[in-house]
């Protein structure tokens, strides 16, 4: 049965990497267990309409001492996925790309608005899970690539969304033209500016990265901010709860929503989303209330901190 299933997968998808990820069924699962597992996953996907495979992956990674979080690869919680995808304001038929696809969460969520989806992932397990998610959701896998995104030639897209690996350098083969100076950047900054290269003029991008990238403490953060200011309107800066990636990681993160266009004196919305309605109990992030965000608008300047700063309480009678 296992050999027959593998044969069908190889012939149907003609993808060696994808087929290889299923070889475990020959050795590790009893036939009845495999049948039951397929039924459970299929039922959950149809009933709940969320990324069940991502939940499995996250759960197993908690117990794996050699997991991806060592390189800053932590999958995005579903509520943050929803928040980021909604921020794109996707119209029917518009293209949405994710160059760090993971298990496909962003693109699966974006499929509620469009079927024009493009993904790229260089981790074999995550790529296989993303492809499974697409298949289970009846989404086209034509533009789902297994590759280092810096070595993959892309077209231009209406929207690009991204949760890049934090503090993890990525090399490239030097064949892609560098239009915005991303090769000089490191870690997550390189991914963000690289995606800008493939965003259409007037297109909306969204990324989640550590808050430190938007402060005023280093020249590296200011170089990154300058590229964004020179080429984009920063629509929103959303400061997340420090436990948003718990228990896999504890890092203060910021969501940045931007429009690719030349602009000056644009008022950006700075949002405190630390009261996101979730509490971490026994290493599980649970929803306990509705979000209670705070915000203000300001014109962002290069040499200032872009993160949410609590306004001073100034007495009315001075």
mmCIF file of C-alpha atoms in Angstrom, residues 145-305:
data_model
loop_
_atom_site.group_PDB
_atom_site.id
_atom_site.type_symbol
_atom_site.label_atom_id
_atom_site.label_comp_id
_atom_site.label_asym_id
_atom_site.label_seq_id
_atom_site.Cartn_x
_atom_site.Cartn_y
_atom_site.Cartn_z
ATOM 1 C CA UNK A 145 8.766 26.745 -5.671
ATOM 2 C CA UNK A 146 11.325 24.689 -3.725
ATOM 3 C CA UNK A 147 14.322 27.000 -3.746
ATOM 4 C CA UNK A 148 16.339 29.636 -1.930
ATOM 5 C CA UNK A 149 14.264 32.743 -2.733
ATOM 6 C CA UNK A 150 17.460 34.735 -3.450
ATOM 7 C CA UNK A 151 18.198 32.359 -6.329
ATOM 8 C CA UNK A 152 14.656 32.320 -7.725
ATOM 9 C CA UNK A 153 13.636 34.741 -10.469
ATOM 10 C CA UNK A 154 10.158 36.155 -9.803
ATOM 11 C CA UNK A 155 7.719 38.407 -11.638
ATOM 12 C CA UNK A 156 6.093 41.520 -10.121
ATOM 13 C CA UNK A 157 3.187 41.069 -7.718
ATOM 14 C CA UNK A 158 0.337 43.128 -6.259
ATOM 15 C CA UNK A 159 1.081 42.003 -2.711
ATOM 16 C CA UNK A 160 3.992 40.390 -0.919
ATOM 17 C CA UNK A 161 3.773 39.054 2.640
ATOM 18 C CA UNK A 162 6.615 37.708 4.752
ATOM 19 C CA UNK A 163 7.740 36.203 8.046
ATOM 20 C CA UNK A 164 11.469 35.795 7.317
ATOM 21 C CA UNK A 165 13.866 33.781 9.513
ATOM 22 C CA UNK A 166 15.181 36.092 12.235
ATOM 23 C CA UNK A 167 18.938 36.552 12.692
ATOM 24 C CA UNK A 168 19.705 34.072 9.940
ATOM 25 C CA UNK A 169 21.925 35.022 7.031
ATOM 26 C CA UNK A 170 21.150 33.609 3.600
ATOM 27 C CA UNK A 171 23.583 33.442 0.696
ATOM 28 C CA UNK A 172 22.785 33.728 -2.991
ATOM 29 C CA UNK A 173 24.459 32.768 -6.253
ATOM 30 C CA UNK A 174 24.813 36.377 -7.429
ATOM 31 C CA UNK A 175 22.657 35.941 -10.525
ATOM 32 C CA UNK A 176 19.751 38.176 -9.398
ATOM 33 C CA UNK A 177 20.189 41.905 -9.983
ATOM 34 C CA UNK A 178 20.231 43.936 -6.766
ATOM 35 C CA UNK A 179 18.039 47.002 -7.353
ATOM 36 C CA UNK A 180 17.650 48.235 -3.765
ATOM 37 C CA UNK A 181 20.839 47.267 -1.921
ATOM 38 C CA UNK A 182 19.580 44.100 -0.238
ATOM 39 C CA UNK A 183 22.925 42.317 -0.651
ATOM 40 C CA UNK A 184 24.518 44.774 1.781
ATOM 41 C CA UNK A 185 21.948 43.934 4.472
ATOM 42 C CA UNK A 186 21.887 40.967 6.833
ATOM 43 C CA UNK A 187 19.380 38.652 8.412
ATOM 44 C CA UNK A 188 15.677 39.509 8.130
ATOM 45 C CA UNK A 189 16.373 42.959 6.619
ATOM 46 C CA UNK A 190 17.767 41.304 3.483
ATOM 47 C CA UNK A 191 14.523 39.356 2.956
ATOM 48 C CA UNK A 192 12.310 42.435 3.379
ATOM 49 C CA UNK A 193 14.212 44.602 0.893
ATOM 50 C CA UNK A 194 14.536 41.708 -1.557
ATOM 51 C CA UNK A 195 10.746 41.302 -1.618
ATOM 52 C CA UNK A 196 10.426 45.031 -2.324
ATOM 53 C CA UNK A 197 12.203 44.354 -5.627
ATOM 54 C CA UNK A 198 9.269 42.211 -6.812
ATOM 55 C CA UNK A 199 6.422 44.376 -5.529
ATOM 56 C CA UNK A 200 4.544 46.303 -8.190
ATOM 57 C CA UNK A 201 4.488 50.099 -8.030
ATOM 58 C CA UNK A 202 1.505 50.898 -5.815
ATOM 59 C CA UNK A 203 1.527 47.349 -4.417
ATOM 60 C CA UNK A 204 1.119 46.611 -0.694
ATOM 61 C CA UNK A 205 3.691 44.622 1.275
ATOM 62 C CA UNK A 206 3.606 43.302 4.825
ATOM 63 C CA UNK A 207 6.276 41.707 7.017
ATOM 64 C CA UNK A 208 6.813 40.750 10.655
ATOM 65 C CA UNK A 209 10.347 41.206 12.024
ATOM 66 C CA UNK A 210 12.063 42.051 15.360
ATOM 67 C CA UNK A 211 11.289 45.522 16.746
ATOM 68 C CA UNK A 212 14.998 46.343 16.882
ATOM 69 C CA UNK A 213 14.952 46.908 13.114
ATOM 70 C CA UNK A 214 12.864 50.044 13.592
ATOM 71 C CA UNK A 215 14.654 51.693 16.515
ATOM 72 C CA UNK A 216 17.359 54.359 16.340
ATOM 73 C CA UNK A 217 20.218 52.501 17.983
ATOM 74 C CA UNK A 218 22.418 51.392 15.077
ATOM 75 C CA UNK A 219 23.442 52.539 11.623
ATOM 76 C CA UNK A 220 22.308 49.156 10.268
ATOM 77 C CA UNK A 221 18.710 49.742 11.331
ATOM 78 C CA UNK A 222 18.823 53.275 9.908
ATOM 79 C CA UNK A 223 20.173 52.048 6.548
ATOM 80 C CA UNK A 224 17.293 49.576 6.389
ATOM 81 C CA UNK A 225 14.762 52.248 7.351
ATOM 82 C CA UNK A 226 16.157 54.659 4.760
ATOM 83 C CA UNK A 227 15.571 52.173 1.926
ATOM 84 C CA UNK A 228 11.968 51.792 3.055
ATOM 85 C CA UNK A 229 11.427 55.564 3.386
ATOM 86 C CA UNK A 230 12.959 56.246 -0.014
ATOM 87 C CA UNK A 231 10.751 53.728 -1.802
ATOM 88 C CA UNK A 232 7.572 53.324 0.250
ATOM 89 C CA UNK A 233 4.791 54.855 2.253
ATOM 90 C CA UNK A 234 4.839 53.166 5.652
ATOM 91 C CA UNK A 235 1.113 52.629 6.200
ATOM 92 C CA UNK A 236 1.222 50.900 9.594
ATOM 93 C CA UNK A 237 3.714 49.867 12.234
ATOM 94 C CA UNK A 238 2.093 47.324 14.579
ATOM 95 C CA UNK A 239 3.989 46.423 17.766
ATOM 96 C CA UNK A 240 3.062 42.872 18.788
ATOM 97 C CA UNK A 241 2.953 41.232 22.196
ATOM 98 C CA UNK A 242 6.389 39.888 23.196
ATOM 99 C CA UNK A 243 4.799 36.434 23.679
ATOM 100 C CA UNK A 244 3.336 36.276 20.178
ATOM 101 C CA UNK A 245 5.644 33.394 19.149
ATOM 102 C CA UNK A 246 5.571 31.603 22.518
ATOM 103 C CA UNK A 247 6.583 28.956 23.411
ATOM 104 C CA UNK A 248 8.920 28.577 20.404
ATOM 105 C CA UNK A 249 10.502 32.032 20.843
ATOM 106 C CA UNK A 250 10.336 35.160 22.957
ATOM 107 C CA UNK A 251 11.143 38.186 20.828
ATOM 108 C CA UNK A 252 9.504 41.590 20.501
ATOM 109 C CA UNK A 253 8.192 41.809 16.948
ATOM 110 C CA UNK A 254 6.722 44.468 14.722
ATOM 111 C CA UNK A 255 4.451 44.160 11.708
ATOM 112 C CA UNK A 256 5.194 46.684 8.982
ATOM 113 C CA UNK A 257 2.622 47.407 6.251
ATOM 114 C CA UNK A 258 3.887 49.516 3.359
ATOM 115 C CA UNK A 259 2.944 50.743 -0.115
ATOM 116 C CA UNK A 260 5.597 50.859 -2.808
ATOM 117 C CA UNK A 261 5.618 54.447 -4.072
ATOM 118 C CA UNK A 262 7.550 57.684 -3.798
ATOM 119 C CA UNK A 263 6.129 59.796 -1.002
ATOM 120 C CA UNK A 264 6.972 62.462 1.540
ATOM 121 C CA UNK A 265 5.199 63.835 4.603
ATOM 122 C CA UNK A 266 2.984 60.747 4.765
ATOM 123 C CA UNK A 267 1.311 60.090 8.127
ATOM 124 C CA UNK A 268 1.892 56.535 9.305
ATOM 125 C CA UNK A 269 -0.278 54.805 11.904
ATOM 126 C CA UNK A 270 1.735 53.517 14.881
ATOM 127 C CA UNK A 271 -0.157 50.808 16.756
ATOM 128 C CA UNK A 272 0.369 49.197 20.148
ATOM 129 C CA UNK A 273 -0.992 45.661 19.727
ATOM 130 C CA UNK A 274 0.515 44.254 22.924
ATOM 131 C CA UNK A 275 -2.992 43.744 24.319
ATOM 132 C CA UNK A 276 -3.831 41.223 21.596
ATOM 133 C CA UNK A 277 -6.315 39.197 23.648
ATOM 134 C CA UNK A 278 -3.970 36.223 24.134
ATOM 135 C CA UNK A 279 -2.352 34.815 27.284
ATOM 136 C CA UNK A 280 0.384 32.181 27.524
ATOM 137 C CA UNK A 281 -0.490 29.418 29.999
ATOM 138 C CA UNK A 282 1.563 26.232 30.365
ATOM 139 C CA UNK A 283 3.437 27.049 27.155
ATOM 140 C CA UNK A 284 0.210 27.411 25.183
ATOM 141 C CA UNK A 285 -0.966 30.713 23.719
ATOM 142 C CA UNK A 286 -4.702 30.958 24.399
ATOM 143 C CA UNK A 287 -7.242 33.600 23.433
ATOM 144 C CA UNK A 288 -8.862 35.116 26.527
ATOM 145 C CA UNK A 289 -10.379 38.370 25.238
ATOM 146 C CA UNK A 290 -10.739 40.624 22.217
ATOM 147 C CA UNK A 291 -7.747 42.754 21.115
ATOM 148 C CA UNK A 292 -7.487 46.258 22.559
ATOM 149 C CA UNK A 293 -5.069 48.199 20.324
ATOM 150 C CA UNK A 294 -3.928 51.799 20.833
ATOM 151 C CA UNK A 295 -2.625 54.020 18.061
ATOM 152 C CA UNK A 296 -1.551 57.443 16.892
ATOM 153 C CA UNK A 297 -0.431 58.929 13.571
ATOM 154 C CA UNK A 298 2.899 60.549 12.865
ATOM 155 C CA UNK A 299 5.287 61.389 10.034
ATOM 156 C CA UNK A 300 8.170 58.960 10.353
ATOM 157 C CA UNK A 301 11.695 60.342 10.305
ATOM 158 C CA UNK A 302 14.869 58.385 9.721
ATOM 159 C CA UNK A 303 16.646 59.209 12.989
ATOM 160 C CA UNK A 304 13.705 58.431 15.244
ATOM 161 C CA UNK A 305 12.324 55.284 16.847
#
